[in-house]
mmCIF file of C-alpha atoms in Angstrom:
data_model
loop_
_atom_site.group_PDB
_atom_site.id
_atom_site.type_symbol
_atom_site.label_atom_id
_atom_site.label_comp_id
_atom_site.label_asym_id
_atom_site.label_seq_id
_atom_site.Cartn_x
_atom_site.Cartn_y
_atom_site.Cartn_z
ATOM 1 C CA MET A 261 0.001 0.021 -0.018
ATOM 2 C CA THR A 262 1.495 3.309 -0.974
ATOM 3 C CA ALA A 263 -1.065 5.838 0.447
ATOM 4 C CA VAL A 264 0.420 8.697 2.456
ATOM 5 C CA LYS A 265 -1.085 10.211 5.603
ATOM 6 C CA ALA A 266 -2.550 13.518 5.231
ATOM 7 C CA SER A 267 0.023 15.226 7.777
ATOM 8 C CA ASP A 268 3.021 13.625 5.894
ATOM 9 C CA VAL A 269 2.107 15.301 2.514
ATOM 10 C CA ASP A 270 3.675 18.560 3.017
ATOM 11 C CA GLY A 271 6.919 16.953 4.322
ATOM 12 C CA LEU A 272 6.939 14.523 1.334
ATOM 13 C CA ILE A 273 6.847 17.313 -1.222
ATOM 14 C CA ARG A 274 9.443 19.179 0.536
ATOM 15 C CA ARG A 275 11.987 16.369 0.375
ATOM 16 C CA GLY A 276 10.744 15.276 -3.076
ATOM 17 C CA PRO A 277 8.918 11.859 -3.771
ATOM 18 C CA ASP A 278 11.175 8.927 -4.786
ATOM 19 C CA PRO A 279 12.113 9.674 -8.415
ATOM 20 C CA ARG A 280 11.027 5.920 -9.233
ATOM 21 C CA ILE A 281 7.425 6.655 -8.519
ATOM 22 C CA ALA A 282 6.104 7.447 -11.852
ATOM 23 C CA ILE A 283 2.429 8.536 -10.858
ATOM 24 C CA LEU A 284 1.310 11.109 -8.166
ATOM 25 C CA LEU A 285 -2.378 11.050 -7.446
ATOM 26 C CA VAL A 286 -3.432 14.285 -5.715
ATOM 27 C CA TYR A 287 -6.996 14.375 -4.377
ATOM 28 C CA GLY A 288 -9.134 15.573 -1.682
ATOM 29 C CA PRO A 289 -11.933 18.193 -0.711
ATOM 30 C CA ASP A 290 -9.631 21.170 -0.535
ATOM 31 C CA THR A 291 -9.485 22.058 -4.164
ATOM 32 C CA GLY A 292 -7.022 24.881 -3.494
ATOM 33 C CA LEU A 293 -4.625 22.672 -1.723
ATOM 34 C CA VAL A 294 -4.983 20.072 -4.335
ATOM 35 C CA PHE A 295 -4.047 22.424 -6.961
ATOM 36 C CA THR A 296 -1.199 23.927 -4.903
ATOM 37 C CA ARG A 297 0.489 20.631 -4.226
ATOM 38 C CA ALA A 298 -0.135 19.098 -7.946
ATOM 39 C CA LYS A 299 1.386 22.586 -9.362
ATOM 40 C CA ALA A 300 4.507 22.180 -6.865
ATOM 41 C CA LEU A 301 4.890 18.341 -7.837
ATOM 42 C CA ALA A 302 4.501 18.983 -11.455
ATOM 43 C CA GLU A 303 6.997 21.984 -11.660
ATOM 44 C CA ALA A 304 9.646 20.487 -9.173
ATOM 45 C CA PHE A 305 10.459 17.397 -11.866
ATOM 46 C CA VAL A 306 11.234 19.589 -14.831
ATOM 47 C CA SER A 307 14.121 22.378 -15.139
ATOM 48 C CA ASP A 308 11.670 24.789 -17.137
ATOM 49 C CA PRO A 309 7.910 24.608 -16.143
ATOM 50 C CA GLY A 310 7.238 27.031 -18.844
ATOM 51 C CA ASP A 311 8.593 24.728 -21.619
ATOM 52 C CA PRO A 312 5.423 23.220 -23.135
ATOM 53 C CA PHE A 313 7.557 20.247 -24.338
ATOM 54 C CA ALA A 314 8.593 19.593 -20.634
ATOM 55 C CA MET A 315 5.332 20.380 -19.009
ATOM 56 C CA VAL A 316 2.451 18.643 -20.648
ATOM 57 C CA LYS A 317 -1.171 19.447 -19.267
ATOM 58 C CA ILE A 318 -4.014 17.107 -20.309
ATOM 59 C CA ASP A 319 -7.602 17.376 -19.181
ATOM 60 C CA GLY A 320 -9.068 14.167 -17.578
ATOM 61 C CA ASP A 321 -11.965 14.335 -19.925
ATOM 62 C CA VAL A 322 -9.688 13.953 -22.900
ATOM 63 C CA LEU A 323 -8.094 10.763 -21.534
ATOM 64 C CA ALA A 324 -11.385 9.310 -20.738
ATOM 65 C CA GLN A 325 -11.989 9.543 -24.700
ATOM 66 C CA ASP A 326 -8.255 8.239 -25.480
ATOM 67 C CA PRO A 327 -6.820 6.228 -22.663
ATOM 68 C CA GLY A 328 -3.818 5.335 -24.444
ATOM 69 C CA ARG A 329 -2.605 8.962 -24.804
ATOM 70 C CA LEU A 330 -1.351 9.088 -21.210
ATOM 71 C CA VAL A 331 1.212 6.322 -21.961
ATOM 72 C CA ASP A 332 1.968 7.934 -25.272
ATOM 73 C CA GLU A 333 2.780 11.320 -23.604
ATOM 74 C CA ALA A 334 4.874 9.760 -20.848
ATOM 75 C CA GLY A 335 6.752 7.828 -23.452
ATOM 76 C CA THR A 336 7.690 10.712 -25.763
ATOM 77 C CA VAL A 337 11.253 12.259 -25.463
ATOM 78 C CA GLY A 338 11.438 16.055 -25.049
ATOM 79 C CA LEU A 339 12.886 17.971 -27.927
ATOM 80 C CA PHE A 340 15.988 18.661 -26.100
ATOM 81 C CA GLY A 341 15.911 15.696 -23.910
ATOM 82 C CA GLY A 342 15.521 15.926 -20.196
ATOM 83 C CA THR A 343 12.846 14.990 -17.868
ATOM 84 C CA ARG A 344 9.133 15.657 -18.639
ATOM 85 C CA THR A 345 5.913 16.110 -16.510
ATOM 86 C CA ILE A 346 2.542 15.150 -17.615
ATOM 87 C CA TRP A 347 -0.075 16.988 -15.206
ATOM 88 C CA VAL A 348 -3.555 15.611 -15.579
ATOM 89 C CA ARG A 349 -6.231 18.057 -14.725
ATOM 90 C CA SER A 350 -9.479 16.887 -13.146
ATOM 91 C CA GLY A 351 -12.253 16.030 -15.224
ATOM 92 C CA SER A 352 -16.001 14.942 -14.968
ATOM 93 C CA ARG A 353 -15.588 11.516 -16.751
ATOM 94 C CA ASN A 354 -13.684 8.403 -15.593
ATOM 95 C CA TYR A 355 -10.092 8.316 -16.915
ATOM 96 C CA ALA A 356 -9.025 5.708 -14.567
ATOM 97 C CA PRO A 357 -8.382 3.395 -17.386
ATOM 98 C CA ALA A 358 -5.776 5.495 -18.867
ATOM 99 C CA VAL A 359 -3.974 5.661 -15.508
ATOM 100 C CA GLU A 360 -4.062 1.930 -15.249
ATOM 101 C CA ALA A 361 -2.268 1.576 -18.560
ATOM 102 C CA ALA A 362 0.335 3.882 -17.471
ATOM 103 C CA LEU A 363 0.959 2.008 -14.317
ATOM 104 C CA LYS A 364 1.411 -1.114 -16.476
ATOM 105 C CA ALA A 365 3.849 0.736 -18.902
ATOM 106 C CA GLU A 366 7.636 1.118 -18.334
ATOM 107 C CA ILE A 367 8.004 5.058 -17.757
ATOM 108 C CA GLN A 368 11.451 6.638 -17.606
ATOM 109 C CA ASN A 369 12.353 10.207 -17.190
ATOM 110 C CA ALA A 370 8.737 11.308 -16.932
ATOM 111 C CA ARG A 371 6.423 12.005 -13.919
ATOM 112 C CA ILE A 372 2.665 11.678 -14.109
ATOM 113 C CA VAL A 373 0.882 13.988 -11.719
ATOM 114 C CA VAL A 374 -3.003 13.581 -11.547
ATOM 115 C CA GLU A 375 -5.038 16.183 -9.932
ATOM 116 C CA ALA A 376 -8.234 14.779 -8.967
ATOM 117 C CA GLY A 377 -11.246 15.945 -6.718
ATOM 118 C CA ASP A 378 -12.736 14.284 -3.472
ATOM 119 C CA LEU A 379 -12.435 10.630 -4.232
ATOM 120 C CA ALA A 380 -14.139 7.884 -2.094
ATOM 121 C CA LYS A 381 -12.207 5.222 -0.665
ATOM 122 C CA SER A 382 -13.464 2.822 -3.189
ATOM 123 C CA ALA A 383 -12.855 5.183 -6.274
ATOM 124 C CA PRO A 384 -11.141 3.181 -9.215
ATOM 125 C CA LEU A 385 -8.559 6.095 -9.539
ATOM 126 C CA ARG A 386 -7.799 6.051 -5.769
ATOM 127 C CA THR A 387 -7.755 2.277 -5.413
ATOM 128 C CA LEU A 388 -5.257 1.839 -8.353
ATOM 129 C CA CYS A 389 -2.584 4.358 -6.968
ATOM 130 C CA GLU A 390 -2.906 3.137 -3.384
ATOM 131 C CA LYS A 391 -2.404 -0.486 -4.423
ATOM 132 C CA SER A 392 0.440 0.139 -6.843
ATOM 133 C CA PRO A 393 4.108 0.208 -6.072
ATOM 134 C CA LYS A 394 4.650 2.725 -8.798
ATOM 135 C CA ALA A 395 2.229 5.378 -7.566
ATOM 136 C CA LEU A 396 1.432 7.354 -4.343
ATOM 137 C CA ALA A 397 -1.863 8.719 -3.292
ATOM 138 C CA LEU A 398 -1.517 12.166 -1.501
ATOM 139 C CA PRO A 399 -4.659 13.171 0.299
ATOM 140 C CA CYS A 400 -5.477 16.930 0.579
ATOM 141 C CA TYR A 401 -7.853 17.830 3.486
ATOM 142 C CA PRO A 402 -8.689 21.314 4.972
ATOM 143 C CA ASP A 403 -5.906 22.862 7.129
ATOM 144 C CA ASP A 404 -6.240 22.321 10.810
ATOM 145 C CA GLU A 405 -4.683 24.956 13.369
ATOM 146 C CA ARG A 406 -1.232 23.345 13.322
ATOM 147 C CA ALA A 407 -1.128 23.222 9.521
ATOM 148 C CA LEU A 408 -2.325 26.703 9.120
ATOM 149 C CA ALA A 409 0.199 27.904 11.676
ATOM 150 C CA ASP A 410 3.139 25.997 9.612
ATOM 151 C CA LEU A 411 1.720 27.363 6.397
ATOM 152 C CA ILE A 412 1.829 30.845 7.774
ATOM 153 C CA ASP A 413 5.292 30.666 8.956
ATOM 154 C CA ARG A 414 6.668 29.044 5.918
ATOM 155 C CA THR A 415 5.114 31.376 3.534
ATOM 156 C CA LEU A 416 6.126 34.522 5.398
ATOM 157 C CA GLN A 417 9.746 32.954 5.817
ATOM 158 C CA ASP A 418 9.993 32.747 2.035
ATOM 159 C CA GLN A 419 9.390 36.613 2.054
ATOM 160 C CA GLY A 420 11.942 37.298 4.645
ATOM 161 C CA LEU A 421 9.325 37.903 7.433
ATOM 162 C CA ARG A 422 8.475 36.552 10.802
ATOM 163 C CA ILE A 423 5.185 37.116 12.686
ATOM 164 C CA ALA A 424 4.555 37.780 16.196
ATOM 165 C CA ARG A 425 2.852 34.935 17.949
ATOM 166 C CA ASP A 426 -0.393 36.973 18.838
ATOM 167 C CA ALA A 427 -0.570 38.030 15.121
ATOM 168 C CA ARG A 428 -0.234 34.453 14.010
ATOM 169 C CA ASP A 429 -2.992 33.131 16.174
ATOM 170 C CA VAL A 430 -5.303 35.914 14.824
ATOM 171 C CA LEU A 431 -4.517 35.246 11.404
ATOM 172 C CA ALA A 432 -5.007 31.610 11.789
ATOM 173 C CA THR A 433 -8.557 32.049 13.067
ATOM 174 C CA SER A 434 -9.186 34.405 10.196
ATOM 175 C CA LEU A 435 -8.192 31.849 7.414
ATOM 176 C CA GLY A 436 -10.511 29.352 6.126
ATOM 177 C CA GLY A 437 -10.469 25.857 4.928
ATOM 178 C CA ASP A 438 -9.302 26.343 1.381
ATOM 179 C CA ARG A 439 -5.587 26.371 0.806
ATOM 180 C CA GLY A 440 -5.744 28.685 -2.209
ATOM 181 C CA ALA A 441 -7.747 31.428 -0.279
ATOM 182 C CA SER A 442 -5.443 31.253 2.685
ATOM 183 C CA LEU A 443 -2.293 31.512 0.576
ATOM 184 C CA SER A 444 -3.635 34.614 -1.029
ATOM 185 C CA GLU A 445 -4.542 36.365 2.162
ATOM 186 C CA ILE A 446 -1.079 35.424 3.558
ATOM 187 C CA GLU A 447 0.631 36.635 0.437
ATOM 188 C CA LYS A 448 -1.361 39.987 0.540
ATOM 189 C CA LEU A 449 -0.275 40.334 4.119
ATOM 190 C CA SER A 450 3.515 39.787 3.250
ATOM 191 C CA LEU A 451 3.351 42.521 0.583
ATOM 192 C CA TYR A 452 1.838 44.912 2.927
ATOM 193 C CA ALA A 453 4.523 44.120 5.625
ATOM 194 C CA HIS A 454 7.533 44.139 2.990
ATOM 195 C CA GLY A 455 10.486 45.377 4.424
ATOM 196 C CA GLN A 456 9.399 45.439 7.912
ATOM 197 C CA GLY A 457 11.204 42.245 9.158
ATOM 198 C CA GLN A 458 8.204 41.102 11.442
ATOM 199 C CA VAL A 459 4.231 41.029 10.886
ATOM 200 C CA SER A 460 2.463 42.534 13.851
ATOM 201 C CA LEU A 461 -1.074 42.223 14.954
ATOM 202 C CA ASP A 462 -1.648 45.755 13.527
ATOM 203 C CA ASP A 463 -0.755 44.353 10.185
ATOM 204 C CA VAL A 464 -3.073 41.367 10.403
ATOM 205 C CA GLU A 465 -6.018 43.551 11.418
ATOM 206 C CA ALA A 466 -5.423 46.194 8.696
ATOM 207 C CA VAL A 467 -4.989 43.717 5.825
ATOM 208 C CA VAL A 468 -6.618 40.363 6.318
ATOM 209 C CA SER A 469 -10.384 39.932 5.664
ATOM 210 C CA ASP A 470 -12.183 37.168 7.353
ATOM 211 C CA VAL A 471 -12.095 34.533 4.564
ATOM 212 C CA ALA A 472 -13.779 31.958 6.710
ATOM 213 C CA GLY A 473 -16.859 33.918 6.987
ATOM 214 C CA SER A 474 -19.085 35.921 4.759
ATOM 215 C CA VAL A 475 -19.327 39.806 3.932
ATOM 216 C CA LEU A 476 -22.824 39.525 5.366
ATOM 217 C CA ASN A 477 -21.786 38.714 8.848
ATOM 218 C CA THR A 478 -22.401 42.336 10.201
ATOM 219 C CA LEU A 479 -26.076 42.045 9.191
ATOM 220 C CA ILE A 480 -26.534 38.594 10.438
ATOM 221 C CA ASP A 481 -24.905 39.183 13.715
ATOM 222 C CA ALA A 482 -26.931 42.477 14.030
ATOM 223 C CA ALA A 483 -30.106 40.578 13.606
ATOM 224 C CA PHE A 484 -29.505 37.690 16.046
ATOM 225 C CA ALA A 485 -28.209 40.208 18.497
ATOM 226 C CA GLY A 486 -31.475 42.270 18.437
ATOM 227 C CA ARG A 487 -29.852 45.370 16.739
ATOM 228 C CA SER A 488 -33.032 46.445 14.567
ATOM 229 C CA GLY A 489 -31.266 49.913 13.746
ATOM 230 C CA GLU A 490 -28.037 48.234 12.502
ATOM 231 C CA VAL A 491 -30.248 45.592 10.520
ATOM 232 C CA GLU A 492 -32.095 48.444 8.511
ATOM 233 C CA ARG A 493 -28.660 50.227 7.862
ATOM 234 C CA ASP A 494 -26.765 47.361 6.828
ATOM 235 C CA TYR A 495 -29.627 45.992 4.755
ATOM 236 C CA ARG A 496 -29.819 49.136 2.829
ATOM 237 C CA ARG A 497 -26.117 49.077 2.190
ATOM 238 C CA PHE A 498 -26.243 45.628 0.654
ATOM 239 C CA ARG A 499 -29.369 46.214 -1.380
ATOM 240 C CA HIS A 500 -27.735 49.312 -2.712
ATOM 241 C CA GLU A 501 -24.604 47.233 -3.625
ATOM 242 C CA GLY A 502 -27.064 44.957 -5.778
ATOM 243 C CA MET A 503 -26.987 41.823 -3.438
ATOM 244 C CA ASP A 504 -29.559 39.173 -3.869
ATOM 245 C CA PRO A 505 -32.057 39.133 -1.010
ATOM 246 C CA SER A 506 -32.088 35.253 -1.030
ATOM 247 C CA VAL A 507 -28.273 35.228 -0.650
ATOM 248 C CA MET A 508 -28.494 37.454 2.525
ATOM 249 C CA LEU A 509 -31.306 35.085 3.854
ATOM 250 C CA GLY A 510 -29.371 32.047 2.876
ATOM 251 C CA ALA A 511 -26.272 33.288 4.918
ATOM 252 C CA ALA A 512 -28.683 34.092 7.875
ATOM 253 C CA LEU A 513 -30.064 30.494 7.787
ATOM 254 C CA ARG A 514 -26.545 28.807 7.669
ATOM 255 C CA HIS A 515 -25.713 30.812 10.648
ATOM 256 C CA ALA A 516 -28.984 29.874 12.531
ATOM 257 C CA LEU A 517 -28.149 26.150 11.789
ATOM 258 C CA THR A 518 -24.621 26.639 13.268
ATOM 259 C CA LEU A 519 -25.952 28.457 16.328
ATOM 260 C CA LEU A 520 -28.492 25.724 16.827
ATOM 261 C CA ALA A 521 -25.803 22.784 16.271
ATOM 262 C CA THR A 522 -23.450 24.690 18.671
ATOM 263 C CA ARG A 523 -26.374 25.023 21.441
ATOM 264 C CA LEU A 524 -27.176 21.318 21.165
ATOM 265 C CA ALA A 525 -23.506 20.201 21.262
ATOM 266 C CA GLY A 526 -22.696 22.520 24.238
ATOM 267 C CA GLU A 527 -25.787 21.752 26.371
ATOM 268 C CA GLY A 528 -24.960 22.735 29.949
ATOM 269 C CA GLN A 529 -21.921 25.005 28.815
ATOM 270 C CA SER A 530 -21.706 28.688 29.266
ATOM 271 C CA ALA A 531 -22.103 30.691 26.039
ATOM 272 C CA SER A 532 -18.476 31.654 26.304
ATOM 273 C CA LEU A 533 -17.241 28.138 26.356
ATOM 274 C CA MET A 534 -19.389 27.233 23.324
ATOM 275 C CA VAL A 535 -17.842 30.246 21.669
ATOM 276 C CA ALA A 536 -14.302 29.085 22.418
ATOM 277 C CA ASN A 537 -15.282 25.777 20.847
ATOM 278 C CA TRP A 538 -16.575 27.420 17.691
ATOM 279 C CA ARG A 539 -13.707 26.703 15.204
ATOM 280 C CA GLY A 540 -13.331 29.441 12.545
ATOM 281 C CA LEU A 541 -15.023 32.252 14.262
ATOM 282 C CA HIS A 542 -13.237 35.432 13.662
ATOM 283 C CA PHE A 543 -12.149 37.035 16.877
ATOM 284 C CA ARG A 544 -13.931 40.145 16.296
ATOM 285 C CA ARG A 545 -17.427 38.325 16.232
ATOM 286 C CA LYS A 546 -16.879 36.232 19.329
ATOM 287 C CA ALA A 547 -18.578 38.927 21.714
ATOM 288 C CA LEU A 548 -21.563 39.328 19.347
ATOM 289 C CA VAL A 549 -21.985 35.488 18.907
ATOM 290 C CA GLU A 550 -21.555 34.775 22.697
ATOM 291 C CA THR A 551 -24.495 37.354 23.065
ATOM 292 C CA GLN A 552 -26.548 35.333 20.445
ATOM 293 C CA LEU A 553 -25.896 31.885 22.178
ATOM 294 C CA ALA A 554 -27.031 33.300 25.496
ATOM 295 C CA ARG A 555 -30.214 34.649 24.161
ATOM 296 C CA TRP A 556 -31.422 32.026 21.649
ATOM 297 C CA SER A 557 -32.647 28.600 23.082
ATOM 298 C CA PRO A 558 -32.944 25.562 20.680
ATOM 299 C CA PRO A 559 -36.801 25.839 20.282
ATOM 300 C CA ALA A 560 -36.527 29.648 19.466
ATOM 301 C CA LEU A 561 -33.710 28.995 16.614
ATOM 302 C CA ARG A 562 -35.693 26.177 15.313
ATOM 303 C CA TYR A 563 -38.479 28.847 14.769
ATOM 304 C CA ALA A 564 -36.089 31.283 13.497
ATOM 305 C CA ILE A 565 -34.699 28.618 10.765
ATOM 306 C CA GLN A 566 -38.333 27.901 9.937
ATOM 307 C CA LEU A 567 -38.958 31.597 9.179
ATOM 308 C CA LEU A 568 -35.765 31.675 7.236
ATOM 309 C CA GLN A 569 -36.405 28.907 5.317
ATOM 310 C CA GLU A 570 -39.895 29.954 4.276
ATOM 311 C CA ALA A 571 -38.473 33.469 3.441
ATOM 312 C CA VAL A 572 -35.755 31.950 1.058
ATOM 313 C CA LEU A 573 -38.324 30.014 -0.887
ATOM 314 C CA ALA A 574 -40.575 33.158 -1.093
ATOM 315 C CA CYS A 575 -37.841 35.347 -2.204
ATOM 316 C CA ARG A 576 -36.925 33.017 -4.988
ATOM 317 C CA ARG A 577 -40.387 33.038 -6.323
ATOM 318 C CA ALA A 578 -41.075 36.737 -6.030
ATOM 319 C CA ASP A 579 -39.921 39.760 -8.011
ATOM 320 C CA PRO A 580 -36.967 41.717 -6.836
ATOM 321 C CA GLU A 581 -38.850 44.524 -5.012
ATOM 322 C CA LEU A 582 -41.297 41.972 -3.095
ATOM 323 C CA ALA A 583 -38.146 39.904 -2.619
ATOM 324 C CA HIS A 584 -36.329 42.680 -0.716
ATOM 325 C CA ALA A 585 -39.386 43.468 1.284
ATOM 326 C CA GLN A 586 -39.706 39.929 2.389
ATOM 327 C CA ALA A 587 -35.929 39.394 3.291
ATOM 328 C CA SER A 588 -35.568 42.930 5.101
ATOM 329 C CA SER A 589 -38.951 42.058 7.021
ATOM 330 C CA THR A 590 -37.617 38.612 8.172
ATOM 331 C CA LEU A 591 -34.386 39.880 9.404
ATOM 332 C CA LEU A 592 -36.176 42.603 11.480
ATOM 333 C CA ARG A 593 -38.507 40.083 12.716
ATOM 334 C CA ILE A 594 -35.476 38.011 14.053
ATOM 335 C CA ALA A 595 -33.891 41.154 15.273
ATOM 336 C CA THR A 596 -37.054 41.952 17.227
ATOM 337 C CA GLU A 597 -37.247 38.484 18.532
ATOM 338 C CA ALA A 598 -33.643 38.764 19.734
ATOM 339 C CA ALA A 599 -34.135 42.046 21.554
ATOM 340 C CA ARG A 600 -37.187 40.721 23.525
ATOM 341 C CA ARG A 601 -34.999 37.806 24.890
ATOM 342 C CA ARG A 602 -32.547 40.370 26.878
#
């Protein structure tokens, strides 16, 4: 078996996989991380990733139609010799037969990197690569706190920067589960702090957006905290920006469902402890969410969820003016109910 533990993948990429391994399958639910790792593995094997003879990209759907092409590409000698990478991009059709044929072939001076989606344990592509001594299967799951801290340190070190511990802790809570989005935020921060030597908490708060959350958090938190005036103000702002009312209600519905799940999981705990266990919650929202958890009981949240579900459906069926009236009315109704629970 040549499956690799998720926690060992970054180290393997830094060291470089055994050059005798012909096929590297990169898969998982974190599409940003899958792409980043596939790109790193594909480019590391050739001297010039920009050379189209050395770096060949093939769509998986193309291989599904012509399974023999992968073996042909892997056996082709580059115009000026040297090593070659065949980077297979994820497709919607089954191209496992092409990978199976490549595993049976004798491949030299070529690496095949297969970028796939979230594969079940029984998926043919994953099964083939996990069982073959010529392949490695590299899983990509959303970063946990330790992985995020390591990603932050390594990315900033590459730019000649260190980061203060409190700044790193806040930055880690602000990043989401997608590696691509996290890298984008860290790189934006490194540009802002260029030349300083160390990234401070002030730098993080000035630059990094809450990529784990939604731009609608201010509106949603105001509604569930009982702040009707802020709901009216923020709703007018988002309407002026052209936001779909069903999108606003959908975000509120997801928040209500998370509140309910947190209340049920934390039965008997204080609101502050439940907030402490709420993964991915931006530090600036913690006080407001603690207020919400203290005010809303599970039965009341179920009622709010029902209101929001009905309002989302009504908005999708109504014309824009009526939809906005429905959405605004529903959010104000939730705010009024929250204020009553003080």
